[in-house]
């Protein structure tokens, strides 16, 4: 895949127009508080995975509308007291998978909470969480479900689920001595990266965010230049629903990661792939360049949407360790250092 986006110097300087609705903060606060007001507590049942160094629990917690959302809680088997927590959000089309598939962060000594994504998990990565809400006409996929109204849009439900996952970790800390709810980090790739970014802006308990090739950023540009889905789902919908373009844009403005990035203060490690035709690099940099907290980005010059892949996982492990396992007070002037890849600190952008 050849370069198709802005040159690197332009990416590092790019700032998108601010399309944040005036009631953006109220929209999210009201939705989150409505979900919390419904109450409910997470439940956790032990699972025999056959792994000898990690224990796993099948968690169900109340998400949007109090509806059940599934997750795995992985814990190192032998620990000395409460552990920092990594909450992971899944990429588009995937689910939490089988209980022994994704245990990297637990193997590294963290409590690891893997949230299922409602309605997904039949493309790759098995899913177990239903989305009981219907929608009006939609292009195949998830990106246009309920697109005519921000209150009914699919990603409102998923984002509130993601916020409630952090709430669930805090509740589980009363049951599991291995869980330290004062040291919560979020991580995700693509759709998961977009959710990690949103939660970093919406939940004050987040102490660090690892945001890889994020989806859900800079919709006005993404729908014009992305060459593969999910952004192309939005373009296809607007191609057919010609009279609904303005309404679609109004809805998407409530979900743009750029607006969440401005409100996020936890230290963040981003990654971007400069040949990414799914989440184009200019859309990633548009969010990164306005991120409110201490930040760093790793650029993978010759990669498409796979980004840094397993190599970047090693970068994340070193980066989070350098933060003191997620214990740090965010500062706009901080520069976070780690290892591997091409690193761009805040002063470089």
mmCIF file of C-alpha atoms in Angstrom:
data_model
loop_
_atom_site.group_PDB
_atom_site.id
_atom_site.type_symbol
_atom_site.label_atom_id
_atom_site.label_comp_id
_atom_site.label_asym_id
_atom_site.label_seq_id
_atom_site.Cartn_x
_atom_site.Cartn_y
_atom_site.Cartn_z
ATOM 1 C CA UNK A 1 0.000 0.000 0.000
ATOM 2 C CA UNK A 2 1.720 3.250 -1.088
ATOM 3 C CA UNK A 3 1.453 6.506 0.850
ATOM 4 C CA UNK A 4 -1.914 8.172 0.173
ATOM 5 C CA UNK A 5 -2.337 10.654 3.018
ATOM 6 C CA UNK A 6 -0.508 13.830 4.041
ATOM 7 C CA UNK A 7 3.300 13.868 4.307
ATOM 8 C CA UNK A 8 4.680 13.260 7.778
ATOM 9 C CA UNK A 9 5.429 16.929 8.460
ATOM 10 C CA UNK A 10 1.828 17.786 7.617
ATOM 11 C CA UNK A 11 0.502 14.984 9.809
ATOM 12 C CA UNK A 12 2.432 16.248 12.805
ATOM 13 C CA UNK A 13 0.971 19.722 12.367
ATOM 14 C CA UNK A 14 -2.568 18.799 11.372
ATOM 15 C CA UNK A 15 -5.495 20.226 13.303
ATOM 16 C CA UNK A 16 -9.034 19.441 12.205
ATOM 17 C CA UNK A 17 -11.948 21.833 12.515
ATOM 18 C CA UNK A 18 -13.670 21.671 15.891
ATOM 19 C CA UNK A 19 -17.127 20.174 15.327
ATOM 20 C CA UNK A 20 -17.884 19.520 19.015
ATOM 21 C CA UNK A 21 -21.585 20.133 19.759
ATOM 22 C CA UNK A 22 -22.349 22.687 22.467
ATOM 23 C CA UNK A 23 -24.059 20.036 24.589
ATOM 24 C CA UNK A 24 -21.339 17.391 24.091
ATOM 25 C CA UNK A 25 -20.423 17.158 27.783
ATOM 26 C CA UNK A 26 -24.040 17.081 28.936
ATOM 27 C CA UNK A 27 -24.874 14.418 26.334
ATOM 28 C CA UNK A 28 -22.256 12.064 27.702
ATOM 29 C CA UNK A 29 -22.675 12.894 31.367
ATOM 30 C CA UNK A 30 -26.427 12.381 31.192
ATOM 31 C CA UNK A 31 -26.058 9.043 29.398
ATOM 32 C CA UNK A 32 -23.428 7.720 31.803
ATOM 33 C CA UNK A 33 -25.321 8.820 34.890
ATOM 34 C CA UNK A 34 -28.542 7.272 33.566
ATOM 35 C CA UNK A 35 -26.749 3.935 33.190
ATOM 36 C CA UNK A 36 -25.244 4.184 36.674
ATOM 37 C CA UNK A 37 -28.593 5.091 38.194
ATOM 38 C CA UNK A 38 -29.982 1.712 37.121
ATOM 39 C CA UNK A 39 -27.653 0.048 39.613
ATOM 40 C CA UNK A 40 -26.528 -3.521 39.457
ATOM 41 C CA UNK A 41 -23.223 -5.108 40.365
ATOM 42 C CA UNK A 42 -20.765 -7.195 38.381
ATOM 43 C CA UNK A 43 -20.705 -10.931 38.941
ATOM 44 C CA UNK A 44 -17.635 -13.110 38.464
ATOM 45 C CA UNK A 45 -17.543 -16.875 38.045
ATOM 46 C CA UNK A 46 -14.260 -18.816 37.947
ATOM 47 C CA UNK A 47 -13.310 -20.510 34.682
ATOM 48 C CA UNK A 48 -10.991 -23.480 34.292
ATOM 49 C CA UNK A 49 -8.775 -22.530 31.340
ATOM 50 C CA UNK A 50 -6.035 -25.090 31.881
ATOM 51 C CA UNK A 51 -3.517 -22.286 32.426
ATOM 52 C CA UNK A 52 -1.355 -22.755 35.524
ATOM 53 C CA UNK A 53 -0.033 -19.220 36.044
ATOM 54 C CA UNK A 54 -3.263 -17.242 35.511
ATOM 55 C CA UNK A 55 -6.721 -17.460 37.043
ATOM 56 C CA UNK A 56 -9.703 -16.330 34.965
ATOM 57 C CA UNK A 57 -13.230 -15.239 35.872
ATOM 58 C CA UNK A 58 -16.210 -14.868 33.562
ATOM 59 C CA UNK A 59 -17.606 -11.431 34.431
ATOM 60 C CA UNK A 60 -21.019 -9.988 33.665
ATOM 61 C CA UNK A 61 -21.524 -6.307 34.452
ATOM 62 C CA UNK A 62 -24.313 -3.768 33.813
ATOM 63 C CA UNK A 63 -23.636 -1.566 30.796
ATOM 64 C CA UNK A 64 -25.825 0.810 28.845
ATOM 65 C CA UNK A 65 -29.429 0.594 30.008
ATOM 66 C CA UNK A 66 -28.336 -1.797 32.769
ATOM 67 C CA UNK A 67 -27.977 -4.473 30.077
ATOM 68 C CA UNK A 68 -25.530 -7.337 30.675
ATOM 69 C CA UNK A 69 -22.066 -7.058 29.160
ATOM 70 C CA UNK A 70 -19.555 -9.898 29.345
ATOM 71 C CA UNK A 71 -15.850 -9.687 30.109
ATOM 72 C CA UNK A 72 -12.887 -11.781 31.194
ATOM 73 C CA UNK A 73 -10.953 -10.924 34.334
ATOM 74 C CA UNK A 74 -7.482 -12.492 34.195
ATOM 75 C CA UNK A 75 -5.269 -12.430 37.298
ATOM 76 C CA UNK A 76 -1.720 -13.661 37.871
ATOM 77 C CA UNK A 77 -1.992 -16.692 40.121
ATOM 78 C CA UNK A 78 0.737 -15.712 42.589
ATOM 79 C CA UNK A 79 0.706 -12.056 43.663
ATOM 80 C CA UNK A 80 1.694 -9.931 46.623
ATOM 81 C CA UNK A 81 -1.173 -7.494 47.054
ATOM 82 C CA UNK A 82 -3.262 -5.287 44.739
ATOM 83 C CA UNK A 83 -2.181 -5.023 41.107
ATOM 84 C CA UNK A 84 -2.579 -2.252 38.522
ATOM 85 C CA UNK A 85 -5.373 -2.996 36.060
ATOM 86 C CA UNK A 86 -5.405 -2.929 32.253
ATOM 87 C CA UNK A 87 -8.860 -2.713 30.649
ATOM 88 C CA UNK A 88 -8.937 -3.781 27.006
ATOM 89 C CA UNK A 89 -11.477 -2.852 24.324
ATOM 90 C CA UNK A 90 -11.800 -5.000 21.194
ATOM 91 C CA UNK A 91 -11.420 -4.111 17.506
ATOM 92 C CA UNK A 92 -14.290 -3.955 15.028
ATOM 93 C CA UNK A 93 -16.092 -7.239 14.464
ATOM 94 C CA UNK A 94 -14.351 -9.083 17.283
ATOM 95 C CA UNK A 95 -15.376 -10.267 20.726
ATOM 96 C CA UNK A 96 -13.597 -11.112 23.945
ATOM 97 C CA UNK A 97 -12.616 -14.492 22.492
ATOM 98 C CA UNK A 98 -11.964 -17.710 24.388
ATOM 99 C CA UNK A 99 -10.742 -17.343 27.972
ATOM 100 C CA UNK A 100 -7.173 -18.456 27.274
ATOM 101 C CA UNK A 101 -6.604 -16.528 24.029
ATOM 102 C CA UNK A 102 -5.557 -13.087 25.249
ATOM 103 C CA UNK A 103 -3.641 -13.101 28.529
ATOM 104 C CA UNK A 104 -0.548 -10.990 27.771
ATOM 105 C CA UNK A 105 -1.136 -8.301 30.370
ATOM 106 C CA UNK A 106 -1.929 -10.836 33.087
ATOM 107 C CA UNK A 107 1.292 -12.660 32.185
ATOM 108 C CA UNK A 108 3.100 -9.342 32.692
ATOM 109 C CA UNK A 109 1.724 -9.069 36.234
ATOM 110 C CA UNK A 110 -1.366 -6.909 35.722
ATOM 111 C CA UNK A 111 -4.995 -7.563 36.523
ATOM 112 C CA UNK A 112 -6.445 -7.752 33.012
ATOM 113 C CA UNK A 113 -10.078 -6.990 32.165
ATOM 114 C CA UNK A 114 -11.174 -7.768 28.573
ATOM 115 C CA UNK A 115 -14.557 -6.268 27.661
ATOM 116 C CA UNK A 116 -16.787 -7.957 25.100
ATOM 117 C CA UNK A 117 -18.402 -5.672 22.484
ATOM 118 C CA UNK A 118 -22.173 -5.839 22.282
ATOM 119 C CA UNK A 119 -23.505 -7.332 19.081
ATOM 120 C CA UNK A 120 -20.048 -8.134 17.691
ATOM 121 C CA UNK A 121 -17.795 -11.166 17.804
ATOM 122 C CA UNK A 122 -18.788 -13.127 14.723
ATOM 123 C CA UNK A 123 -16.105 -11.933 12.322
ATOM 124 C CA UNK A 124 -13.022 -12.760 14.393
ATOM 125 C CA UNK A 125 -12.736 -13.245 18.173
ATOM 126 C CA UNK A 126 -15.834 -14.942 19.600
ATOM 127 C CA UNK A 127 -18.382 -12.619 21.225
ATOM 128 C CA UNK A 128 -21.001 -13.347 23.890
ATOM 129 C CA UNK A 129 -22.838 -10.035 24.441
ATOM 130 C CA UNK A 130 -26.124 -9.250 22.686
ATOM 131 C CA UNK A 131 -27.247 -5.809 21.561
ATOM 132 C CA UNK A 132 -31.009 -5.950 22.121
ATOM 133 C CA UNK A 133 -31.680 -2.656 20.315
ATOM 134 C CA UNK A 134 -32.933 -2.425 16.781
ATOM 135 C CA UNK A 135 -32.348 0.468 14.411
ATOM 136 C CA UNK A 136 -33.700 2.053 11.285
ATOM 137 C CA UNK A 137 -32.231 1.366 7.873
ATOM 138 C CA UNK A 138 -28.504 0.712 8.107
ATOM 139 C CA UNK A 139 -25.641 -0.260 5.835
ATOM 140 C CA UNK A 140 -24.304 -3.758 6.664
ATOM 141 C CA UNK A 141 -22.000 -3.557 9.660
ATOM 142 C CA UNK A 142 -22.298 -1.579 12.890
ATOM 143 C CA UNK A 143 -21.183 1.945 12.006
ATOM 144 C CA UNK A 144 -24.566 3.174 10.717
ATOM 145 C CA UNK A 145 -26.929 1.540 13.214
ATOM 146 C CA UNK A 146 -29.165 4.254 14.645
ATOM 147 C CA UNK A 147 -27.139 6.913 12.815
ATOM 148 C CA UNK A 148 -30.123 9.246 12.481
ATOM 149 C CA UNK A 149 -30.157 10.159 16.188
ATOM 150 C CA UNK A 150 -27.186 10.449 18.579
ATOM 151 C CA UNK A 151 -29.330 9.077 21.408
ATOM 152 C CA UNK A 152 -29.987 5.910 19.395
ATOM 153 C CA UNK A 153 -26.604 5.518 17.718
ATOM 154 C CA UNK A 154 -24.878 2.181 18.242
ATOM 155 C CA UNK A 155 -21.673 3.744 19.546
ATOM 156 C CA UNK A 156 -23.505 5.528 22.328
ATOM 157 C CA UNK A 157 -24.361 2.152 23.797
ATOM 158 C CA UNK A 158 -20.882 0.724 23.237
ATOM 159 C CA UNK A 159 -19.101 3.769 24.672
ATOM 160 C CA UNK A 160 -21.266 3.766 27.793
ATOM 161 C CA UNK A 161 -20.526 0.040 28.135
ATOM 162 C CA UNK A 162 -16.826 0.924 27.988
ATOM 163 C CA UNK A 163 -17.180 3.535 30.733
ATOM 164 C CA UNK A 164 -19.155 1.107 32.860
ATOM 165 C CA UNK A 165 -16.380 -1.462 32.410
ATOM 166 C CA UNK A 166 -14.110 0.862 34.407
ATOM 167 C CA UNK A 167 -16.879 1.181 37.002
ATOM 168 C CA UNK A 168 -17.064 -2.622 37.105
ATOM 169 C CA UNK A 169 -13.338 -2.893 37.804
ATOM 170 C CA UNK A 170 -13.764 -0.535 40.755
ATOM 171 C CA UNK A 171 -16.611 -2.692 42.068
ATOM 172 C CA UNK A 172 -14.615 -5.906 41.609
ATOM 173 C CA UNK A 173 -11.793 -4.455 43.687
ATOM 174 C CA UNK A 174 -13.958 -5.016 46.764
ATOM 175 C CA UNK A 175 -14.063 -8.743 45.957
ATOM 176 C CA UNK A 176 -10.609 -9.395 44.516
ATOM 177 C CA UNK A 177 -7.606 -8.290 46.552
ATOM 178 C CA UNK A 178 -5.518 -8.509 43.363
ATOM 179 C CA UNK A 179 -7.384 -5.555 41.794
ATOM 180 C CA UNK A 180 -6.222 -2.007 42.534
ATOM 181 C CA UNK A 181 -8.934 0.330 41.258
ATOM 182 C CA UNK A 182 -6.705 3.364 41.801
ATOM 183 C CA UNK A 183 -4.383 2.210 38.985
ATOM 184 C CA UNK A 184 -6.510 1.624 35.882
ATOM 185 C CA UNK A 185 -5.145 1.850 32.345
ATOM 186 C CA UNK A 186 -7.120 1.372 29.127
ATOM 187 C CA UNK A 187 -5.878 -0.169 25.888
ATOM 188 C CA UNK A 188 -7.339 -0.919 22.469
ATOM 189 C CA UNK A 189 -6.647 -1.139 18.752
ATOM 190 C CA UNK A 190 -8.795 0.361 15.963
ATOM 191 C CA UNK A 191 -12.364 0.375 17.340
ATOM 192 C CA UNK A 192 -10.835 -0.551 20.692
ATOM 193 C CA UNK A 193 -8.420 2.362 20.374
ATOM 194 C CA UNK A 194 -11.303 4.737 19.714
ATOM 195 C CA UNK A 195 -13.087 3.425 22.802
ATOM 196 C CA UNK A 196 -9.937 3.708 24.926
ATOM 197 C CA UNK A 197 -9.608 7.329 23.800
ATOM 198 C CA UNK A 198 -13.251 8.057 24.602
ATOM 199 C CA UNK A 199 -13.034 6.492 28.063
ATOM 200 C CA UNK A 200 -9.840 8.440 28.795
ATOM 201 C CA UNK A 201 -11.853 11.590 28.164
ATOM 202 C CA UNK A 202 -14.975 10.455 30.024
ATOM 203 C CA UNK A 203 -13.774 8.606 33.133
ATOM 204 C CA UNK A 204 -11.509 10.357 35.669
ATOM 205 C CA UNK A 205 -10.322 7.036 37.131
ATOM 206 C CA UNK A 206 -8.237 6.275 34.019
ATOM 207 C CA UNK A 207 -4.545 6.742 34.816
ATOM 208 C CA UNK A 208 -3.035 5.816 31.428
ATOM 209 C CA UNK A 209 -4.298 5.163 27.903
ATOM 210 C CA UNK A 210 -2.728 3.084 25.131
ATOM 211 C CA UNK A 211 -4.475 4.034 21.894
ATOM 212 C CA UNK A 212 -3.517 2.112 18.757
ATOM 213 C CA UNK A 213 -4.519 3.143 15.201
ATOM 214 C CA UNK A 214 -7.841 4.440 16.579
ATOM 215 C CA UNK A 215 -11.146 4.325 14.746
ATOM 216 C CA UNK A 216 -13.892 6.894 15.513
ATOM 217 C CA UNK A 217 -11.647 9.932 14.923
ATOM 218 C CA UNK A 218 -12.043 12.893 12.552
ATOM 219 C CA UNK A 219 -15.176 11.629 10.819
ATOM 220 C CA UNK A 220 -15.385 14.573 8.354
ATOM 221 C CA UNK A 221 -12.043 13.588 6.784
ATOM 222 C CA UNK A 222 -12.195 9.850 7.371
ATOM 223 C CA UNK A 223 -15.385 9.294 5.379
ATOM 224 C CA UNK A 224 -13.759 10.947 2.354
ATOM 225 C CA UNK A 225 -10.366 9.239 2.288
ATOM 226 C CA UNK A 226 -10.614 5.842 4.052
ATOM 227 C CA UNK A 227 -10.435 3.094 1.447
ATOM 228 C CA UNK A 228 -11.743 0.192 3.541
ATOM 229 C CA UNK A 229 -14.428 -0.122 6.227
ATOM 230 C CA UNK A 230 -15.783 0.766 8.693
ATOM 231 C CA UNK A 231 -15.627 4.440 7.588
ATOM 232 C CA UNK A 232 -16.724 3.349 4.114
ATOM 233 C CA UNK A 233 -19.973 2.081 5.660
ATOM 234 C CA UNK A 234 -20.764 5.671 6.597
ATOM 235 C CA UNK A 235 -19.934 6.955 3.131
ATOM 236 C CA UNK A 236 -22.072 4.223 1.544
ATOM 237 C CA UNK A 237 -25.008 5.121 3.797
ATOM 238 C CA UNK A 238 -24.784 8.804 2.879
ATOM 239 C CA UNK A 239 -24.456 7.904 -0.810
ATOM 240 C CA UNK A 240 -27.874 6.263 -0.637
ATOM 241 C CA UNK A 241 -29.501 8.541 1.975
ATOM 242 C CA UNK A 242 -28.671 11.777 0.190
ATOM 243 C CA UNK A 243 -31.121 13.834 2.191
ATOM 244 C CA UNK A 244 -29.725 12.643 5.525
ATOM 245 C CA UNK A 245 -26.101 13.773 5.195
ATOM 246 C CA UNK A 246 -26.425 16.758 7.527
ATOM 247 C CA UNK A 247 -28.205 14.671 10.157
ATOM 248 C CA UNK A 248 -25.527 11.955 9.964
ATOM 249 C CA UNK A 249 -22.796 14.530 10.430
ATOM 250 C CA UNK A 250 -24.613 15.979 13.434
ATOM 251 C CA UNK A 251 -24.808 12.537 15.019
ATOM 252 C CA UNK A 252 -21.168 11.694 14.381
ATOM 253 C CA UNK A 253 -20.025 14.945 15.986
ATOM 254 C CA UNK A 254 -20.995 13.536 19.400
ATOM 255 C CA UNK A 255 -18.718 10.518 18.876
ATOM 256 C CA UNK A 256 -15.590 12.028 17.358
ATOM 257 C CA UNK A 257 -12.437 11.050 19.217
ATOM 258 C CA UNK A 258 -11.031 14.533 18.653
ATOM 259 C CA UNK A 259 -13.541 15.937 21.151
ATOM 260 C CA UNK A 260 -12.740 13.201 23.670
ATOM 261 C CA UNK A 261 -9.008 13.781 23.165
ATOM 262 C CA UNK A 262 -9.310 17.434 24.180
ATOM 263 C CA UNK A 263 -10.846 16.344 27.494
ATOM 264 C CA UNK A 264 -8.478 13.487 28.326
ATOM 265 C CA UNK A 265 -5.685 14.135 30.833
ATOM 266 C CA UNK A 266 -4.227 10.685 31.547
ATOM 267 C CA UNK A 267 -0.792 10.038 29.996
ATOM 268 C CA UNK A 268 -1.272 8.417 26.595
ATOM 269 C CA UNK A 269 0.719 6.309 24.173
ATOM 270 C CA UNK A 270 -0.692 6.428 20.635
ATOM 271 C CA UNK A 271 0.361 4.436 17.594
ATOM 272 C CA UNK A 272 -0.205 5.231 13.936
ATOM 273 C CA UNK A 273 0.524 3.361 10.699
ATOM 274 C CA UNK A 274 1.484 5.684 7.880
ATOM 275 C CA UNK A 275 0.063 3.411 5.146
ATOM 276 C CA UNK A 276 -3.193 2.708 7.014
ATOM 277 C CA UNK A 277 -6.129 2.877 4.591
ATOM 278 C CA UNK A 278 -8.709 1.875 7.247
ATOM 279 C CA UNK A 279 -7.926 4.512 9.886
ATOM 280 C CA UNK A 280 -5.903 7.023 7.847
ATOM 281 C CA UNK A 281 -2.928 8.557 9.664
ATOM 282 C CA UNK A 282 -4.273 12.102 9.333
ATOM 283 C CA UNK A 283 -7.344 11.103 11.381
ATOM 284 C CA UNK A 284 -5.149 9.611 14.113
ATOM 285 C CA UNK A 285 -2.896 12.660 14.261
ATOM 286 C CA UNK A 286 -5.947 14.949 14.377
ATOM 287 C CA UNK A 287 -6.853 13.362 17.717
ATOM 288 C CA UNK A 288 -3.288 13.005 18.961
ATOM 289 C CA UNK A 289 -2.366 16.614 18.246
ATOM 290 C CA UNK A 290 -5.096 17.970 20.540
ATOM 291 C CA UNK A 291 -4.832 15.323 23.264
ATOM 292 C CA UNK A 292 -4.972 17.091 26.620
ATOM 293 C CA UNK A 293 -2.551 15.038 28.704
ATOM 294 C CA UNK A 294 1.072 13.994 28.427
ATOM 295 C CA UNK A 295 1.409 12.049 25.208
ATOM 296 C CA UNK A 296 3.660 10.146 22.870
ATOM 297 C CA UNK A 297 3.075 8.556 19.483
ATOM 298 C CA UNK A 298 4.851 5.701 17.720
ATOM 299 C CA UNK A 299 4.873 5.867 13.932
ATOM 300 C CA UNK A 300 5.038 2.694 11.829
ATOM 301 C CA UNK A 301 6.110 4.003 8.464
ATOM 302 C CA UNK A 302 5.548 0.960 6.258
ATOM 303 C CA UNK A 303 2.527 -0.597 7.963
ATOM 304 C CA UNK A 304 -1.152 -0.669 7.125
ATOM 305 C CA UNK A 305 -3.876 -1.150 9.737
ATOM 306 C CA UNK A 306 -1.912 -3.871 11.534
ATOM 307 C CA UNK A 307 0.181 -0.991 12.846
ATOM 308 C CA UNK A 308 2.947 -2.062 15.192
ATOM 309 C CA UNK A 309 1.338 -5.444 15.908
ATOM 310 C CA UNK A 310 3.173 -7.637 18.392
ATOM 311 C CA UNK A 311 6.203 -5.359 18.236
ATOM 312 C CA UNK A 312 4.111 -2.514 19.613
ATOM 313 C CA UNK A 313 2.847 -4.699 22.465
ATOM 314 C CA UNK A 314 6.419 -4.768 23.724
ATOM 315 C CA UNK A 315 6.579 -0.988 23.440
ATOM 316 C CA UNK A 316 3.405 -0.736 25.520
ATOM 317 C CA UNK A 317 4.749 -3.043 28.223
ATOM 318 C CA UNK A 318 7.879 -0.911 28.604
ATOM 319 C CA UNK A 319 5.951 2.348 28.436
ATOM 320 C CA UNK A 320 3.454 1.422 31.130
ATOM 321 C CA UNK A 321 6.236 0.099 33.345
ATOM 322 C CA UNK A 322 8.079 3.414 32.936
ATOM 323 C CA UNK A 323 4.971 5.192 34.212
ATOM 324 C CA UNK A 324 5.231 3.274 37.466
ATOM 325 C CA UNK A 325 2.570 0.767 36.335
ATOM 326 C CA UNK A 326 0.029 3.452 35.650
ATOM 327 C CA UNK A 327 0.548 5.614 38.749
ATOM 328 C CA UNK A 328 1.209 9.130 37.562
ATOM 329 C CA UNK A 329 -0.376 12.555 37.679
ATOM 330 C CA UNK A 330 -1.018 13.875 34.181
ATOM 331 C CA UNK A 331 0.642 17.099 33.128
ATOM 332 C CA UNK A 332 0.440 18.864 29.792
ATOM 333 C CA UNK A 333 4.193 19.438 29.844
ATOM 334 C CA UNK A 334 5.223 15.853 30.598
ATOM 335 C CA UNK A 335 7.069 13.803 27.994
ATOM 336 C CA UNK A 336 6.700 10.056 28.451
ATOM 337 C CA UNK A 337 9.558 7.860 27.336
ATOM 338 C CA UNK A 338 9.715 4.170 26.574
ATOM 339 C CA UNK A 339 11.494 1.987 24.058
ATOM 340 C CA UNK A 340 11.327 0.812 20.471
ATOM 341 C CA UNK A 341 9.894 2.236 17.261
ATOM 342 C CA UNK A 342 9.974 5.841 16.124
ATOM 343 C CA UNK A 343 8.952 8.010 19.054
ATOM 344 C CA UNK A 344 7.429 11.485 18.852
ATOM 345 C CA UNK A 345 7.008 13.311 22.147
ATOM 346 C CA UNK A 346 4.748 16.266 22.801
ATOM 347 C CA UNK A 347 7.477 18.766 21.959
ATOM 348 C CA UNK A 348 7.931 17.215 18.506
ATOM 349 C CA UNK A 349 4.412 17.987 17.255
#
